Short mmCIF file of C-alpha atoms and ligand atoms in Angstrom, two decimals:
data_model
loop_
_atom_site.label_atom_id
_atom_site.label_comp_id
_atom_site.label_asym_id
_atom_site.label_seq_id
_atom_site.Cartn_x
_atom_site.Cartn_y
_atom_site.Cartn_z
CA MET A 1 8.10 -20.09 -38.08
CA SER A 2 8.14 -23.20 -36.41
CA GLY A 3 4.82 -25.04 -37.32
CA HIS A 4 3.52 -23.60 -40.24
CA SER A 5 3.36 -26.68 -42.36
CA PHE A 6 0.58 -28.05 -39.41
CA THR A 7 -1.19 -24.13 -39.13
CA PHE A 8 -3.81 -23.18 -41.77
CA SER A 9 -6.11 -20.26 -41.72
CA HIS A 10 -7.96 -21.68 -44.29
CA ALA A 11 -8.65 -24.99 -46.35
CA LEU A 12 -10.15 -25.06 -50.16
CA CYS A 13 -12.48 -28.25 -50.16
CA ARG A 14 -14.54 -29.69 -53.19
CA ILE A 15 -18.49 -31.69 -53.20
CA PRO A 16 -17.54 -34.85 -54.19
CA ALA A 17 -19.70 -35.18 -57.51
CA LEU A 18 -22.37 -37.93 -58.07
CA SER A 19 -20.12 -39.22 -60.36
CA VAL A 20 -17.90 -40.58 -57.27
CA THR A 21 -19.52 -44.48 -58.23
CA GLN A 22 -16.70 -44.43 -60.93
CA GLY A 23 -14.05 -43.43 -58.99
CA LEU A 24 -10.95 -44.51 -59.24
CA ARG A 25 -10.06 -47.75 -56.59
CA ALA A 26 -7.06 -50.95 -56.52
CA GLY A 27 -9.54 -53.22 -56.15
CA ASP A 28 -12.85 -54.45 -56.94
CA GLY A 29 -14.46 -52.60 -54.04
CA GLU A 30 -18.65 -51.30 -53.70
CA ASN A 31 -18.76 -48.04 -55.19
CA PRO A 32 -19.49 -45.04 -52.50
CA ASP A 33 -23.30 -43.97 -52.30
CA PRO A 34 -22.78 -40.35 -53.73
CA ASP A 35 -25.79 -38.79 -50.82
CA GLN A 36 -23.96 -40.44 -48.07
CA PHE A 37 -20.77 -38.93 -49.12
CA ARG A 38 -21.75 -35.71 -49.50
CA LYS A 39 -23.21 -36.21 -45.84
CA GLU A 40 -19.03 -36.90 -44.57
CA HIS A 41 -17.74 -34.55 -46.75
CA GLU A 42 -20.22 -31.69 -45.13
CA ARG A 43 -19.24 -33.78 -41.60
CA TYR A 44 -15.26 -33.16 -42.96
CA VAL A 45 -15.45 -29.14 -43.71
CA ALA A 46 -17.97 -29.01 -40.33
CA ALA A 47 -14.32 -30.61 -38.94
CA LEU A 48 -12.24 -27.74 -40.26
CA ARG A 49 -14.04 -25.32 -39.31
CA LYS A 50 -14.14 -25.92 -36.12
CA ALA A 51 -10.21 -26.08 -35.90
CA GLY A 52 -10.50 -22.73 -36.75
CA ALA A 53 -9.42 -22.54 -40.81
CA GLU A 54 -12.06 -20.49 -43.20
CA VAL A 55 -12.69 -23.24 -45.36
CA THR A 56 -14.13 -22.40 -49.63
CA VAL A 57 -16.38 -25.10 -50.82
CA LEU A 58 -16.01 -24.94 -54.53
CA GLU A 59 -19.23 -27.18 -56.33
CA PRO A 60 -18.69 -30.88 -57.91
CA LEU A 61 -17.00 -31.71 -61.19
CA GLU A 62 -19.27 -34.39 -63.00
CA GLY A 63 -16.76 -34.78 -65.50
CA PHE A 64 -13.98 -35.50 -63.06
CA PRO A 65 -15.30 -38.69 -60.43
CA ASP A 66 -12.48 -38.54 -58.09
CA SER A 67 -12.13 -35.04 -57.82
CA VAL A 68 -13.01 -34.84 -54.42
CA PHE A 69 -9.69 -35.69 -53.56
CA ILE A 70 -8.43 -32.24 -54.37
CA GLU A 71 -5.15 -33.17 -52.54
CA ASP A 72 -3.94 -34.67 -55.96
CA ALA A 73 -4.09 -31.52 -57.68
CA ALA A 74 -1.57 -29.04 -55.63
CA LEU A 75 1.62 -28.52 -53.54
CA CYS A 76 -0.04 -25.08 -50.71
CA LEU A 77 3.14 -24.35 -49.03
CA LYS A 78 2.74 -21.44 -46.97
CA GLY A 79 0.48 -19.66 -49.60
CA THR A 80 2.10 -20.69 -52.55
CA ALA A 81 -0.10 -23.26 -54.32
CA ILE A 82 1.93 -25.12 -56.46
CA CYS A 83 -0.28 -27.04 -59.65
CA LEU A 84 1.08 -30.22 -60.09
CA PRO A 85 -0.06 -32.86 -63.29
CA GLN A 86 -1.44 -35.78 -62.12
CA GLY A 87 -0.15 -39.32 -62.73
CA ALA A 88 -3.75 -40.76 -63.63
CA LYS A 89 -5.20 -40.15 -66.82
CA THR A 90 -8.72 -40.04 -65.58
CA ARG A 91 -7.74 -37.49 -63.18
CA LYS A 92 -5.52 -35.28 -65.62
CA GLY A 93 -7.46 -31.80 -66.35
CA GLU A 94 -8.32 -31.66 -62.96
CA THR A 95 -5.47 -29.73 -61.56
CA ALA A 96 -6.69 -27.18 -64.95
CA VAL A 97 -10.07 -26.46 -63.62
CA LEU A 98 -8.82 -26.40 -59.76
CA ARG A 99 -6.53 -23.41 -61.38
CA PRO A 100 -8.83 -20.32 -61.14
CA SER A 101 -10.09 -21.37 -57.40
CA LEU A 102 -6.84 -20.84 -56.52
CA VAL A 103 -5.61 -17.62 -58.29
CA THR A 104 -8.58 -16.41 -55.97
CA SER A 105 -8.08 -17.67 -52.66
CA LEU A 106 -3.89 -18.17 -52.21
CA ILE A 107 -1.50 -15.56 -53.01
CA ASP A 108 0.68 -17.25 -55.40
CA VAL A 109 0.09 -20.08 -57.49
CA ILE A 110 2.61 -21.53 -59.70
CA ASP A 111 3.03 -23.84 -62.28
CA LEU A 112 4.89 -27.29 -62.39
CA LYS A 113 6.86 -27.70 -65.51
CA THR A 114 7.92 -31.33 -65.87
CA GLU A 115 7.78 -34.45 -68.66
CA GLY A 116 6.49 -36.46 -65.48
CA SER A 117 3.52 -36.65 -63.11
CA ILE A 118 3.62 -36.52 -59.17
CA ASP A 119 0.66 -36.37 -57.35
CA GLY A 120 -0.01 -34.39 -54.05
CA GLY A 121 -0.99 -37.53 -52.09
CA ASP A 122 2.68 -38.19 -52.84
CA ILE A 123 3.73 -35.22 -50.80
CA LEU A 124 4.61 -35.23 -46.74
CA CYS A 125 6.04 -31.88 -45.26
CA SER A 126 6.66 -30.08 -42.50
CA ASP A 127 8.10 -27.11 -41.77
CA ASP A 128 11.95 -27.14 -44.28
CA THR A 129 11.47 -30.17 -45.31
CA VAL A 130 8.83 -31.86 -48.83
CA MET A 131 9.36 -35.25 -48.91
CA VAL A 132 8.51 -36.60 -52.25
CA GLY A 133 6.56 -41.09 -52.39
CA LEU A 134 7.55 -42.33 -56.06
CA SER A 135 4.39 -44.43 -56.82
CA GLN A 136 2.49 -45.22 -59.52
CA ARG A 137 1.35 -41.88 -59.88
CA THR A 138 5.07 -40.20 -59.09
CA THR A 139 8.28 -40.17 -60.95
CA GLU A 140 11.28 -39.13 -60.53
CA GLN A 141 10.89 -36.45 -62.77
CA ALA A 142 8.48 -34.25 -61.16
CA ALA A 143 10.32 -34.95 -57.33
CA MET A 144 13.19 -33.51 -59.50
CA ASP A 145 11.48 -31.03 -60.98
CA LEU A 146 9.39 -30.05 -57.54
CA LYS A 147 12.82 -29.50 -56.56
CA ALA A 148 13.25 -26.39 -57.95
CA VAL A 149 10.61 -25.24 -57.56
CA VAL A 150 10.60 -26.05 -53.71
CA ARG A 151 14.44 -25.01 -53.04
CA ASP A 152 13.47 -21.26 -53.71
CA LEU A 153 10.44 -21.31 -51.43
CA GLY A 154 12.41 -22.10 -48.77
CA TYR A 155 12.35 -26.02 -47.93
CA ASP A 156 14.48 -28.73 -49.00
CA LEU A 157 12.94 -31.75 -50.90
CA LYS A 158 14.02 -35.91 -49.97
CA ILE A 159 12.73 -38.57 -52.40
CA LEU A 160 11.62 -41.47 -51.01
CA LYS A 161 9.15 -44.64 -51.60
CA THR A 162 5.80 -45.37 -51.30
CA PRO A 163 5.94 -48.94 -49.89
CA ALA A 164 4.44 -50.53 -53.75
CA GLY A 165 0.97 -51.52 -53.36
CA VAL A 166 0.32 -48.66 -51.89
CA LEU A 167 -1.45 -45.77 -53.22
CA HIS A 168 -0.04 -42.53 -52.13
CA PHE A 169 2.88 -41.68 -49.53
CA LYS A 170 0.43 -40.25 -47.36
CA THR A 171 -1.76 -43.06 -47.43
CA ASP A 172 0.16 -44.09 -45.09
CA SER A 173 1.73 -41.44 -43.43
CA ALA A 174 1.00 -38.20 -41.63
CA LEU A 175 2.92 -35.50 -39.82
CA LEU A 176 2.05 -35.53 -36.37
CA ASP A 177 3.91 -32.50 -35.38
CA ASN A 178 7.72 -30.97 -36.81
CA GLU A 179 9.52 -33.92 -34.78
CA THR A 180 7.68 -36.46 -35.30
CA ILE A 181 5.27 -38.74 -37.69
CA PHE A 182 2.26 -41.57 -37.21
CA SER A 183 3.44 -43.77 -39.58
CA THR A 184 3.21 -47.81 -40.77
CA GLN A 185 5.81 -50.38 -40.02
CA ARG A 186 5.94 -51.10 -43.81
CA LEU A 187 6.86 -47.88 -44.58
CA ALA A 188 8.47 -46.56 -41.20
CA SER A 189 10.76 -49.83 -41.30
CA SER A 190 12.10 -48.32 -44.91
CA GLY A 191 14.47 -45.82 -42.60
CA CYS A 192 12.63 -43.10 -44.50
CA PHE A 193 11.68 -40.87 -41.47
CA ASP A 194 15.38 -41.12 -40.01
CA GLY A 195 15.19 -37.58 -37.80
CA PHE A 196 11.44 -37.61 -36.12
CA LYS A 197 10.44 -39.63 -34.05
CA ILE A 198 7.46 -42.41 -34.76
CA ILE A 199 4.85 -43.17 -33.52
CA GLN A 200 3.46 -46.87 -35.50
CA VAL A 201 0.58 -47.46 -36.55
CA PRO A 202 -0.96 -50.10 -34.92
CA GLU A 203 -1.11 -52.83 -36.43
CA GLY A 204 -4.40 -54.62 -38.37
CA GLU A 205 -5.36 -50.68 -38.01
CA GLU A 206 -2.63 -49.12 -41.17
CA ALA A 207 -6.08 -47.78 -43.13
CA ALA A 208 -5.41 -45.09 -39.63
CA ALA A 209 -2.68 -43.51 -41.06
CA ASN A 210 -3.59 -40.95 -43.34
CA ALA A 211 -4.52 -38.80 -40.70
CA LEU A 212 -3.91 -34.95 -40.90
CA ARG A 213 -2.93 -32.77 -38.22
CA PHE A 214 -4.77 -29.10 -38.55
CA ASN A 215 -3.91 -26.35 -35.85
CA ASP A 216 -4.38 -27.71 -32.95
CA THR A 217 -6.08 -31.00 -33.77
CA VAL A 218 -5.46 -34.52 -35.28
CA PHE A 219 -8.03 -36.51 -36.98
CA LEU A 220 -8.02 -39.71 -37.64
CA ALA A 221 -10.76 -41.30 -39.61
CA GLU A 222 -13.25 -42.84 -37.61
CA GLY A 223 -13.10 -46.70 -36.20
CA PHE A 224 -9.33 -47.06 -35.96
CA PRO A 225 -9.95 -47.13 -31.44
CA ARG A 226 -6.09 -47.92 -30.97
CA SER A 227 -4.84 -45.46 -33.12
CA VAL A 228 -6.78 -43.00 -31.22
CA ASP A 229 -5.89 -44.27 -27.24
CA LEU A 230 -2.29 -44.44 -29.24
CA LEU A 231 -2.42 -40.89 -29.77
CA GLU A 232 -3.76 -40.26 -26.93
CA LYS A 233 -1.55 -41.61 -24.91
CA SER A 234 1.11 -39.37 -26.47
CA GLY A 235 -0.22 -35.26 -26.05
CA PHE A 236 -2.64 -34.77 -29.24
CA SER A 237 -5.77 -34.42 -29.38
CA VAL A 238 -7.86 -36.46 -32.12
CA ALA A 239 -10.95 -36.42 -33.05
CA THR A 240 -12.44 -39.08 -35.53
CA ILE A 241 -13.61 -38.21 -38.73
CA PRO A 242 -16.38 -40.92 -41.02
CA VAL A 243 -14.60 -41.03 -44.04
CA TYR A 244 -16.37 -44.47 -45.30
CA GLU A 245 -17.60 -43.76 -48.63
CA ALA A 246 -14.08 -42.45 -50.00
CA ALA A 247 -12.38 -45.22 -48.47
CA LYS A 248 -14.29 -47.50 -50.92
CA VAL A 249 -12.39 -45.07 -53.49
CA ASP A 250 -8.79 -45.40 -51.09
CA GLY A 251 -9.88 -42.10 -50.69
CA GLY A 252 -8.50 -40.44 -46.29
CA LEU A 253 -8.81 -37.80 -44.56
CA SER A 254 -5.47 -35.14 -46.36
CA CYS A 255 -6.55 -36.18 -49.98
CA MET A 256 -10.08 -33.72 -48.85
CA SER A 257 -8.78 -30.75 -48.63
CA LEU A 258 -6.24 -28.39 -49.91
CA ARG A 259 -4.48 -26.56 -46.90
CA TYR A 260 -3.20 -23.39 -46.10
CA SER A 261 -2.15 -20.28 -44.93
CA LEU A 262 -2.87 -16.62 -45.59
CA SER A 263 -1.65 -15.02 -42.33
C1 CIR B 1 -7.82 -42.34 -56.76
O1 CIR B 1 -7.10 -42.96 -57.14
O2 CIR B 1 -6.49 -40.53 -57.59
C2 CIR B 1 -8.70 -41.75 -56.04
N1 CIR B 1 -9.88 -42.07 -55.73
C3 CIR B 1 -8.15 -41.39 -54.12
C4 CIR B 1 -7.33 -40.48 -53.89
C5 CIR B 1 -6.58 -40.01 -52.59
N2 CIR B 1 -5.90 -39.34 -52.59
C6 CIR B 1 -5.01 -38.87 -52.12
O3 CIR B 1 -4.92 -40.59 -51.33
N3 CIR B 1 -4.10 -38.01 -51.99
#
């Protein structure tokens, strides 16, 4: 089945908690406005529904300020969810709270057993390969342990490196189709995407790299006109979503959903 890494029948999202004001961030930028964040989140959910998915929206978790970034807690491959032990101290309990929803929604749920840690944001999947970027959140041990799990699901796993100072591997890259990756120059220049066609994110628009190919649409964060042009000229159907509040706590488009297929 070709294209299953970007073809989805379902998605899980979580409403931002009011405590998102305490969300982790690298700098000391301003707090997101929770009400505005929720409005943007509604737009995000509506966009996924319009793109053809049945979206389950989970209740906010006040005890976990970053829980809106649901992608970091699990990896979904087709109809199987793999629960991931996250790298940030304040986020470690998110996976356990999410697990019952995964059991309800997906066909199978596996717990990754590892001494290490790994965030979903560091995992980029094509149809047959799981690419893991080692980062401040993701350890080599966890990547190795994940390799054994995904092998049983028919995937090869490649261990790569998230650039220094970049939160997650997918902060800087997105799969556009089975052969094509949208990537920043700083990530692609490492040669990690050899074998793929690379569309380089325009200089100055690096924050557009966390795009999301979802069925026939490539979603981009609002505010990156040169990226929109470039992808449209490359033949992709592009739509933009406002993610200004998520960006204040280092979040982007891919982080706010877990995408999977039951068909
Ligand atoms: C964090 O630092 O964990 C959150 N504030 C942002 C997580 C973004 N997740 C992602 O890129 N997959």
